[in-house]
C-alpha cells in the first residue's frame, strides 16, 4: 500500500499551488496561516516516510480491519440486472470510512508534536472516529457538533463521550455540519500552537482536501486489487459514492480518475427535492465561492451569504463540496446525481431486506441511484458503502411505513 | 492623498478606529453610527460588511452580522446608504469583511463602488496575500483603495516584512491569537509588540482584537500608532435607546 504518495499525479488531483482546476486554495485569515503552512510544508514528507507508512498500514490492518471486503451483492444485482459490488467501509472499526483519515491524521499530528485534537462532525461518524484515535494515542479530543445533529445522531454522541471526548454543541446558523466546522476553525484560531484540527472530509484550506483524499485513497486502491481477483479486470464500469464534503467519494474515485472508461458517479442529497428550498445538492444549486477557506461550489444567495442546507442525513447536510469534486463536476469527469430523503430511506430499506445490510443514510443516497443508471447485465458497478446504519435507526423507524 | 495616509501624517499617535457592523442594530443605522463616531471624536471608522459565516469572529460580531443580514443588509444596500456620506463625514472609512460576498459582487465592481462613495480602504482577512499580489493589486490601486493586511503574534518576521510591503494605509496587528471579542491579556504579548516596534515598519500599526476600554486602548497605544475597538463597541450599541448619545459617550470615554 502506498497511500497515494508515490503514484503519478492525475490531472484531476491537486496541483502544486493547492488547486484543482479553478478550485481549492487556502482562503484563511492570517491567524490560521502558521498552522496551515506548517501542515502544507510537512504533510507530504511525513506521509512519504516509510516508518509513517508502516505505522499507518499496520493500524489500518490490525485496528481498523482492512482491507474492507468487496462484496458481490447477488440479490441486489439480480434486482437491477447487473453486477453490483459493495465496498464494505461499513465493516471498518467504528462503522464508516472516516477512520481511514483519522488514523492518518492522528499519526501526522503526533509527528508535529500536537497535544490537543479538535474536529467537527455531522453524522457523528467522524467525531467517533476522531475520539477513537485520540483514545488510542492518549490525546485530548474536542468535537464540535451542531445542536440539531446532536439530537438526530444521539448514539454517536454517547459513543464519543464514552471514548473520552468532549462534545461541544454548535448553536449558530442551521446548527449542523457547516456551523460545527465554523466553531472548530474558531477553536483553532484561539489555540494555534498545540492543537491539530482533524478535518473530516475533503474540504477546508489546502492541504486538507489533498491530505484527506490521499488517506482515503486506500478505498480505490483496494477496489482495483479486489476487482481483479474477482472479475479478472481492475476497472469497473461505474463507481458510485455519496458526497457530503466528499471524502468517501474522493477515496473511491482517487485511483480511477485517469481511467476515463470508468464512469464516476457522485450522489448528492436532494433533501425534499432539488428545488424545494430544502436541499443539499450543491452542484445543482451552488455557484463558485469560498466556504471554509476553500474556493469551490457552494450554495449561496446572490449576495454571497451561505445558504442553510437540508438533508435527512446529517453527513450530507453541507452547503458545499470539496474542491476536488467541484473540479470533477465542472470538467465533466464525474456525473453528479442526487437522491431525495425519501429515495434514500427506500434504498436503505431495500438493501436491508435484499442483502441483510443496514446502510448509513448517507450511503443509502448512493444506493438510491442504482435504479436510475440503466445498468446492463455486463456492467460492473461498485457502490461505496461508506457506513453502517446503526446511528440512523431512529430516523429509519420514524419513517417506516 | 488617501484619507488614511493623511490622518497618520498629521496624527501619528493614539489613533482610535472603531468597528461596527453595517445595518445594525437597525438597517438604517449605518450612517447614524458613522456620524456619531465622527462627532464623538473617533479618528477612523471600520464598517463591517456582514457575512453569514464569519470565521475569525467571536459571538458578538457573529450575532451583529446575523441580525444585520436579517435586517436586509447586503453590499448593494450598503453602497446605497453610503451614497453622499462624504458631504458630512471626513474621517477615513474602511470596509471590513470576508471575501465571498465581494467575489459575488465582483471584485472590480466592488472596488469601483467603494471609490464612488468615498471609501478609503479595505480589510479582507481571508483574501490570500499571494492572490492579491498576482491578481488584484493593480485594481485596488486603480480605484484608490488601500488594502490592510493582518499580522499576529505567530507571524514570522520574514512574513511581517512581506505583509508590510504589500499593506497600504496601516498594518493591523492582531493583539493575541484569537477570534474577535476575547479578553486575552495583552500584557503577555509585550514581546510581540516590542518586536513589531523594533522592526520599524513602513506602515503605521493599529492594534486590534480585545481592545475594549480606555485602559486597553492606552496599553495598545504604547506600542503602536493607535488601536481598533470592535466587539466592545458593537455590544455597547446593541440595545441603545439613543444611538447618537451612546456612540458619542463610548468614544469620549476612551478618548478623555
Ligand atoms: C457513513 C457516511 N458516509 C458519508 C458521509 C459524508 O462524508 P463524505 O462526503 O466526506 O464522505 C458521512 C459523514 O458523516 C458518513 O458518516
JSON list of C-alpha atoms in Angstrom, two decimals, chain A residues 19 26-35 172-173 178-179 181-183 185-187 189-193 287-293 295 298 300-307, chain B residues 50-58 62 69 73-76 99-101 103-105 125-128 131 135-136 150-152 154-155 159 163 174 176-179 182 184 209:
[
{"chain": "A", "resi": 19, "resn": "UNK", "atom": "CA", "xyz": [-5.76, 23.97, -6.73]},
{"chain": "A", "resi": 26, "resn": "UNK", "atom": "CA", "xyz": [-6.33, 28.45, 1.19]},
{"chain": "A", "resi": 27, "resn": "UNK", "atom": "CA", "xyz": [-8.56, 31.46, 1.92]},
{"chain": "A", "resi": 28, "resn": "UNK", "atom": "CA", "xyz": [-7.54, 31.72, 5.53]},
{"chain": "A", "resi": 29, "resn": "UNK", "atom": "CA", "xyz": [-7.24, 34.68, 7.85]},
{"chain": "A", "resi": 30, "resn": "UNK", "atom": "CA", "xyz": [-3.68, 35.40, 8.97]},
{"chain": "A", "resi": 31, "resn": "UNK", "atom": "CA", "xyz": [-4.42, 33.84, 12.38]},
{"chain": "A", "resi": 32, "resn": "UNK", "atom": "CA", "xyz": [-4.53, 30.42, 10.70]},
{"chain": "A", "resi": 33, "resn": "UNK", "atom": "CA", "xyz": [-1.55, 30.92, 8.43]},
{"chain": "A", "resi": 34, "resn": "UNK", "atom": "CA", "xyz": [1.15, 29.34, 10.64]},
{"chain": "A", "resi": 35, "resn": "UNK", "atom": "CA", "xyz": [-0.96, 26.23, 11.35]},
{"chain": "A", "resi": 172, "resn": "UNK", "atom": "CA", "xyz": [-25.20, 29.17, 15.42]},
{"chain": "A", "resi": 173, "resn": "UNK", "atom": "CA", "xyz": [-26.84, 29.13, 11.98]},
{"chain": "A", "resi": 178, "resn": "UNK", "atom": "CA", "xyz": [-21.36, 23.88, 8.46]},
{"chain": "A", "resi": 179, "resn": "UNK", "atom": "CA", "xyz": [-21.71, 25.52, 11.86]},
{"chain": "A", "resi": 181, "resn": "UNK", "atom": "CA", "xyz": [-16.95, 23.42, 11.11]},
{"chain": "A", "resi": 182, "resn": "UNK", "atom": "CA", "xyz": [-17.05, 27.17, 11.81]},
{"chain": "A", "resi": 183, "resn": "UNK", "atom": "CA", "xyz": [-16.68, 26.52, 15.53]},
{"chain": "A", "resi": 185, "resn": "UNK", "atom": "CA", "xyz": [-11.98, 26.66, 12.88]},
{"chain": "A", "resi": 186, "resn": "UNK", "atom": "CA", "xyz": [-12.55, 29.32, 15.55]},
{"chain": "A", "resi": 187, "resn": "UNK", "atom": "CA", "xyz": [-11.15, 26.99, 18.18]},
{"chain": "A", "resi": 189, "resn": "UNK", "atom": "CA", "xyz": [-7.62, 30.29, 15.71]},
{"chain": "A", "resi": 190, "resn": "UNK", "atom": "CA", "xyz": [-7.72, 30.52, 19.50]},
{"chain": "A", "resi": 191, "resn": "UNK", "atom": "CA", "xyz": [-5.30, 27.63, 20.02]},
{"chain": "A", "resi": 192, "resn": "UNK", "atom": "CA", "xyz": [-2.73, 27.99, 17.28]},
{"chain": "A", "resi": 193, "resn": "UNK", "atom": "CA", "xyz": [0.27, 26.24, 18.78]},
{"chain": "A", "resi": 287, "resn": "UNK", "atom": "CA", "xyz": [-22.01, 28.73, -7.57]},
{"chain": "A", "resi": 288, "resn": "UNK", "atom": "CA", "xyz": [-18.25, 29.20, -7.18]},
{"chain": "A", "resi": 289, "resn": "UNK", "atom": "CA", "xyz": [-17.29, 30.96, -3.99]},
{"chain": "A", "resi": 290, "resn": "UNK", "atom": "CA", "xyz": [-15.35, 30.49, -0.77]},
{"chain": "A", "resi": 291, "resn": "UNK", "atom": "CA", "xyz": [-16.54, 28.30, 2.10]},
{"chain": "A", "resi": 292, "resn": "UNK", "atom": "CA", "xyz": [-14.37, 27.12, 4.97]},
{"chain": "A", "resi": 293, "resn": "UNK", "atom": "CA", "xyz": [-11.31, 28.65, 3.36]},
{"chain": "A", "resi": 295, "resn": "UNK", "atom": "CA", "xyz": [-12.76, 28.06, -3.34]},
{"chain": "A", "resi": 298, "resn": "UNK", "atom": "CA", "xyz": [-21.34, 26.35, -2.60]},
{"chain": "A", "resi": 300, "resn": "UNK", "atom": "CA", "xyz": [-25.30, 30.87, -1.52]},
{"chain": "A", "resi": 301, "resn": "UNK", "atom": "CA", "xyz": [-27.55, 33.86, -2.06]},
{"chain": "A", "resi": 302, "resn": "UNK", "atom": "CA", "xyz": [-26.89, 36.36, -4.85]},
{"chain": "A", "resi": 303, "resn": "UNK", "atom": "CA", "xyz": [-25.27, 38.48, -2.18]},
{"chain": "A", "resi": 304, "resn": "UNK", "atom": "CA", "xyz": [-22.79, 35.76, -1.23]},
{"chain": "A", "resi": 305, "resn": "UNK", "atom": "CA", "xyz": [-24.33, 34.64, 2.06]},
{"chain": "A", "resi": 306, "resn": "UNK", "atom": "CA", "xyz": [-24.09, 30.90, 2.59]},
{"chain": "A", "resi": 307, "resn": "UNK", "atom": "CA", "xyz": [-27.46, 29.17, 2.40]},
{"chain": "B", "resi": 50, "resn": "UNK", "atom": "CA", "xyz": [-21.92, 41.26, 7.43]},
{"chain": "B", "resi": 51, "resn": "UNK", "atom": "CA", "xyz": [-21.29, 37.66, 6.39]},
{"chain": "B", "resi": 52, "resn": "UNK", "atom": "CA", "xyz": [-23.23, 34.55, 7.33]},
{"chain": "B", "resi": 53, "resn": "UNK", "atom": "CA", "xyz": [-20.14, 32.58, 8.38]},
{"chain": "B", "resi": 54, "resn": "UNK", "atom": "CA", "xyz": [-17.57, 34.95, 9.92]},
{"chain": "B", "resi": 55, "resn": "UNK", "atom": "CA", "xyz": [-14.76, 32.52, 10.79]},
{"chain": "B", "resi": 56, "resn": "UNK", "atom": "CA", "xyz": [-12.50, 34.96, 12.58]},
{"chain": "B", "resi": 57, "resn": "UNK", "atom": "CA", "xyz": [-15.22, 36.46, 14.75]},
{"chain": "B", "resi": 58, "resn": "UNK", "atom": "CA", "xyz": [-16.46, 35.70, 18.22]},
{"chain": "B", "resi": 62, "resn": "UNK", "atom": "CA", "xyz": [-21.38, 36.84, 14.75]},
{"chain": "B", "resi": 69, "resn": "UNK", "atom": "CA", "xyz": [-28.36, 40.20, 7.36]},
{"chain": "B", "resi": 73, "resn": "UNK", "atom": "CA", "xyz": [-28.17, 44.42, 4.81]},
{"chain": "B", "resi": 74, "resn": "UNK", "atom": "CA", "xyz": [-26.19, 43.49, 1.71]},
{"chain": "B", "resi": 75, "resn": "UNK", "atom": "CA", "xyz": [-23.43, 45.15, -0.27]},
{"chain": "B", "resi": 76, "resn": "UNK", "atom": "CA", "xyz": [-25.79, 46.82, -2.73]},
{"chain": "B", "resi": 99, "resn": "UNK", "atom": "CA", "xyz": [-14.11, 37.59, 0.59]},
{"chain": "B", "resi": 100, "resn": "UNK", "atom": "CA", "xyz": [-17.15, 35.61, -0.59]},
{"chain": "B", "resi": 101, "resn": "UNK", "atom": "CA", "xyz": [-19.68, 38.47, -0.74]},
{"chain": "B", "resi": 103, "resn": "UNK", "atom": "CA", "xyz": [-16.45, 37.81, -5.08]},
{"chain": "B", "resi": 104, "resn": "UNK", "atom": "CA", "xyz": [-20.18, 37.57, -5.76]},
{"chain": "B", "resi": 105, "resn": "UNK", "atom": "CA", "xyz": [-20.48, 41.35, -6.15]},
{"chain": "B", "resi": 125, "resn": "UNK", "atom": "CA", "xyz": [-8.87, 38.86, 6.19]},
{"chain": "B", "resi": 126, "resn": "UNK", "atom": "CA", "xyz": [-9.45, 35.78, 4.06]},
{"chain": "B", "resi": 127, "resn": "UNK", "atom": "CA", "xyz": [-8.05, 37.17, 0.81]},
{"chain": "B", "resi": 128, "resn": "UNK", "atom": "CA", "xyz": [-4.64, 35.46, 0.48]},
{"chain": "B", "resi": 131, "resn": "UNK", "atom": "CA", "xyz": [-3.71, 36.14, -4.76]},
{"chain": "B", "resi": 135, "resn": "UNK", "atom": "CA", "xyz": [-4.43, 39.13, -9.40]},
{"chain": "B", "resi": 136, "resn": "UNK", "atom": "CA", "xyz": [-5.88, 42.17, -7.74]},
{"chain": "B", "resi": 150, "resn": "UNK", "atom": "CA", "xyz": [-3.12, 41.49, 9.43]},
{"chain": "B", "resi": 151, "resn": "UNK", "atom": "CA", "xyz": [-0.18, 40.25, 11.49]},
{"chain": "B", "resi": 152, "resn": "UNK", "atom": "CA", "xyz": [-0.46, 38.09, 14.60]},
{"chain": "B", "resi": 154, "resn": "UNK", "atom": "CA", "xyz": [2.60, 33.88, 15.43]},
{"chain": "B", "resi": 155, "resn": "UNK", "atom": "CA", "xyz": [3.57, 35.67, 12.20]},
{"chain": "B", "resi": 159, "resn": "UNK", "atom": "CA", "xyz": [6.28, 37.35, 6.66]},
{"chain": "B", "resi": 163, "resn": "UNK", "atom": "CA", "xyz": [2.90, 41.98, 4.75]},
{"chain": "B", "resi": 174, "resn": "UNK", "atom": "CA", "xyz": [-3.95, 41.33, 16.00]},
{"chain": "B", "resi": 176, "resn": "UNK", "atom": "CA", "xyz": [-3.37, 37.87, 20.53]},
{"chain": "B", "resi": 177, "resn": "UNK", "atom": "CA", "xyz": [-4.06, 34.67, 18.66]},
{"chain": "B", "resi": 178, "resn": "UNK", "atom": "CA", "xyz": [-7.81, 34.67, 18.93]},
{"chain": "B", "resi": 179, "resn": "UNK", "atom": "CA", "xyz": [-11.13, 35.38, 17.34]},
{"chain": "B", "resi": 182, "resn": "UNK", "atom": "CA", "xyz": [-11.82, 37.64, 23.52]},
{"chain": "B", "resi": 184, "resn": "UNK", "atom": "CA", "xyz": [-6.85, 37.64, 26.35]},
{"chain": "B", "resi": 209, "resn": "UNK", "atom": "CA", "xyz": [-8.79, 42.34, 19.00]}
]
